[in-house]
XYZ file of C-alpha atoms in Angstrom:
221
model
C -7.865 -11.366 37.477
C -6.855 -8.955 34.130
C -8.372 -10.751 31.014
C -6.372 -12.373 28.606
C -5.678 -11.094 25.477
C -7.480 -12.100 22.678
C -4.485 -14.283 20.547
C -4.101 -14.129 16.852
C -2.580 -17.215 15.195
C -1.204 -17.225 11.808
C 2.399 -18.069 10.201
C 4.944 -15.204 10.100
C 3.715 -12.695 7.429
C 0.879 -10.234 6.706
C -1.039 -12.585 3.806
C -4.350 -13.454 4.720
C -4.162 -12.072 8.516
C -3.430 -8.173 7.868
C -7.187 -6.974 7.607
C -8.176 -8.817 11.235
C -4.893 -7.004 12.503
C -5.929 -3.291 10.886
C -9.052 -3.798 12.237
C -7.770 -4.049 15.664
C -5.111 -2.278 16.380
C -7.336 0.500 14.272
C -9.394 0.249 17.435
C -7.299 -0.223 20.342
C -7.908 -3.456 21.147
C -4.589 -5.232 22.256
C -4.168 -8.804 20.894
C -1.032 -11.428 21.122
C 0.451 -11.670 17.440
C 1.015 -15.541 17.616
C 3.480 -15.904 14.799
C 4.564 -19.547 12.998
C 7.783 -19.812 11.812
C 8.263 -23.389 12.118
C 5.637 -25.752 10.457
C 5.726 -28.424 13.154
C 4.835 -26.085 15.636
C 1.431 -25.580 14.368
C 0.665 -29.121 12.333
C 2.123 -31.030 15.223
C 1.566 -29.238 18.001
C -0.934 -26.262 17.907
C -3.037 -27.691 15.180
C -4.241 -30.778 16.955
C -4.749 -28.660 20.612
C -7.187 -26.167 19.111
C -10.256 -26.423 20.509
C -12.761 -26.475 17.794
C -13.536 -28.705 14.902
C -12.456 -26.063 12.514
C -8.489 -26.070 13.392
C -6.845 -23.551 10.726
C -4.656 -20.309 10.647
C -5.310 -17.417 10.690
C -6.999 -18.489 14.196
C -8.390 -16.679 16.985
C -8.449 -17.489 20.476
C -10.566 -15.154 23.123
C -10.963 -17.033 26.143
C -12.515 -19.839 25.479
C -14.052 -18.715 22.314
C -11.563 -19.912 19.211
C -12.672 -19.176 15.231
C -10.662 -19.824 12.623
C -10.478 -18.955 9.038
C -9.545 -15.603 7.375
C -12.875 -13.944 6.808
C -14.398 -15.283 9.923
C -11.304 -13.807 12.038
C -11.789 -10.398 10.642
C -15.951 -10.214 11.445
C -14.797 -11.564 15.373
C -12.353 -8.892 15.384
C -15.020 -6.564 14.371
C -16.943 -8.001 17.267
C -15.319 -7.558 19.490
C -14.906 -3.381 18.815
C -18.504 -3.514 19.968
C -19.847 -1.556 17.528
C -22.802 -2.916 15.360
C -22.358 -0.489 12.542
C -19.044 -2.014 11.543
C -21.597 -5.183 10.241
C -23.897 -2.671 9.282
C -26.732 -0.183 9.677
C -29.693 -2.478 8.449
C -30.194 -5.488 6.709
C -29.412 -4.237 3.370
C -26.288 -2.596 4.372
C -25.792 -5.539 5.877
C -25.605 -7.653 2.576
C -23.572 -4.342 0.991
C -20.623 -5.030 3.249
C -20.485 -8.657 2.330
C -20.565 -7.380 -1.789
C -18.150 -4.970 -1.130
C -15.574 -7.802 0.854
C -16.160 -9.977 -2.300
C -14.729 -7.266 -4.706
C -11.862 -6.808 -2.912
C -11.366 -10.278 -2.335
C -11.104 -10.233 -6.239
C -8.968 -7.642 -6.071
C -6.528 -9.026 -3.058
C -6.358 -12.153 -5.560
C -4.951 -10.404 -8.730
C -2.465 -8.460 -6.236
C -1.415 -12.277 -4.390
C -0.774 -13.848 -7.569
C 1.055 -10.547 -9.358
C 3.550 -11.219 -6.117
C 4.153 -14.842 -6.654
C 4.533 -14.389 -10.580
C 8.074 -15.489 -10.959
C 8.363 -12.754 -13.416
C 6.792 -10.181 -11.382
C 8.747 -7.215 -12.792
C 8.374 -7.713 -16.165
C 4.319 -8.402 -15.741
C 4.196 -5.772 -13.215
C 3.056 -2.870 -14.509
C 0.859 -4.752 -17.149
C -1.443 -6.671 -14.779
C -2.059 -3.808 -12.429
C -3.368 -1.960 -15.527
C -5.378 -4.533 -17.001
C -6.470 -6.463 -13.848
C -6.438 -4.004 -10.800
C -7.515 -0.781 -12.277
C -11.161 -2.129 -13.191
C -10.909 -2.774 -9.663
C -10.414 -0.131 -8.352
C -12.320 2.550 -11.079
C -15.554 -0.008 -9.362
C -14.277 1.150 -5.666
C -13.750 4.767 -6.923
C -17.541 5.182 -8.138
C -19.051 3.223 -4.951
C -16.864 5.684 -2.403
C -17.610 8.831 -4.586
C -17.157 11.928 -2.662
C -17.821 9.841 0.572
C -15.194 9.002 3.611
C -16.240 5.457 2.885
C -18.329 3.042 0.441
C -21.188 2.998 2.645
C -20.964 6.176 4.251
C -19.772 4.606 7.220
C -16.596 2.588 8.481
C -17.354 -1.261 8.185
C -15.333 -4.188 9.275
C -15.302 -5.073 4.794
C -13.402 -1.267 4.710
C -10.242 -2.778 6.718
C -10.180 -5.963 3.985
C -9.732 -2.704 0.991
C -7.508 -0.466 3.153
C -5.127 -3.826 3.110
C -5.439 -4.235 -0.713
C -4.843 -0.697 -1.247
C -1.835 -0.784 1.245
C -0.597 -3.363 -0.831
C -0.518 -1.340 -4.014
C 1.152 1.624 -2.873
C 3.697 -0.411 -1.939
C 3.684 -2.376 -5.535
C 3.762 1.265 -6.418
C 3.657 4.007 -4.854
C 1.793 5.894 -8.318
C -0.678 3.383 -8.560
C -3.753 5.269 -7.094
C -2.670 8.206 -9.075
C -5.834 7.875 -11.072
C -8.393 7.293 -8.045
C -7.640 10.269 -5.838
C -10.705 8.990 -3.663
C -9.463 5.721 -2.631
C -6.395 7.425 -1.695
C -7.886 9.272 0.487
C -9.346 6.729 2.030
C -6.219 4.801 2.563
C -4.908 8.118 4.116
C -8.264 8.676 6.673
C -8.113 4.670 7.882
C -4.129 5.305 7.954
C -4.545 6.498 11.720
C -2.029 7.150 14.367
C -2.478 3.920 15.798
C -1.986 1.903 12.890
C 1.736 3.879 12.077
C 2.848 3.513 15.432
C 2.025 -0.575 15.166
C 3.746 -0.299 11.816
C 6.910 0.582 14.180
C 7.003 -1.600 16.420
C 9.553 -4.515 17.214
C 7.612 -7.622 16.552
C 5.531 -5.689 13.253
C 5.748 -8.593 10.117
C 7.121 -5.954 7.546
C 6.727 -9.110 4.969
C 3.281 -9.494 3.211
C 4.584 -13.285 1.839
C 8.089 -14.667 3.406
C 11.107 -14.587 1.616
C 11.444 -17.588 -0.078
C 7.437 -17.971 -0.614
C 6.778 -15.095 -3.354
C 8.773 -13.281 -5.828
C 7.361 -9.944 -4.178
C 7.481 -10.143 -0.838
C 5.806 -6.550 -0.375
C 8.597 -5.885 2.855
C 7.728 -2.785 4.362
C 10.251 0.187 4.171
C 10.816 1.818 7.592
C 9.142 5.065 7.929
């Protein structure tokens, strides 16, 4: 019998479920996009069927192994790649990864709230100057002159590559001034990632319409 394939759970946008899907279709590994565009079908119906005490989106189901919750989805998707090195190399890389997810969390935050600001065009420019770029000058000196922060590609990398993503499509100048992370959003831009960017059932929307004043909607390539 073919396995099943590993199901992703999360409401109909890119939000807090991008990074687990970079990270997999960065490697290959095919998953079911389950997408939620009706409320009841998850609080009513979903919700209350997942088996673990932990139900939440963004979810993942592999067999019978389900884990929910944004950050814990990503490190299972990283997992399942089979590669230890994504977690990494030793102990102390180890913690690394985790410090380097935490300032881009920060980062991820100033870019969600910028796109819900009901007067996101008039605070645009503004906030990515005075709250992203300290960012992201941090992120410049940590990568240096290397193909990643810790020399190596780690599941945290996929978390930046989405924040970064996100910017370039706030505005397409705003890594102007870091050459080196846009690089890097370049080298983890791989085939396989722009060919899932194509596809039919691809959420183009980073927040819904109706949900955000920037939505972030992908432009066809």
């Amino acid at each position: 019998m073919a396995e099943k394939k590993l199901v992703l759970g999360y409401w109909a946008s890119q939000n807090l479920s991008q990074p687990t899907r970079w990270l997999l279709v960065y490697h290959n590994i095919e998953f079911e996009d389950k997408l939620y565009t009706d409320p009841d079908s998850w609080f009513k119906k979903d919700k209350p069927a997942l088996k673990t005490p932990f139900p939440n989106i963004p979810y993942i189901i592999d067999g019978e192994t389900v884990i929910t919750e944004s950050y814990a989805t990503l490190q299972y998707a990283a997992l399942k790649v089979g590669n230890p090195d994504l977690f990494g190399k030793n102990d102390l890389d180890s913690i690394r990864v985790h410090q380097n997810y935490g300032v881009a969390k920060d980062l991820f935050k100033v870019v969600k709230d910028l796109a819900l600001n009901p007067e996101y065009e008039k605070v645009r420019d503004t906030t990515l100057s005075e709250k992203a770029s300290p960012f992201l000058e941090k992120f410049s000196v940590a990568l240096g002159e290397k193909d990643y922060p810790l020399e190596y590609l780690t599941w945290a990398d996929f978390y930046l590559f989405n924040v970064l993503d996100l910017l370039l499509r706030m505005d397409e100048k705003s890594l102007d001034s870091w050459p080196n992370l846009k690089k890097l959003h370049e080298r983890m831009n791989v085939e396989s990632i722009k060919a899932y960017r194509k596809t039919e059932g691809y959420i183009k929307y980073f927040i819904a319409p109706g949900f955000a004043t920037w939505t972030g909607e992908e432009q066809a390539q």
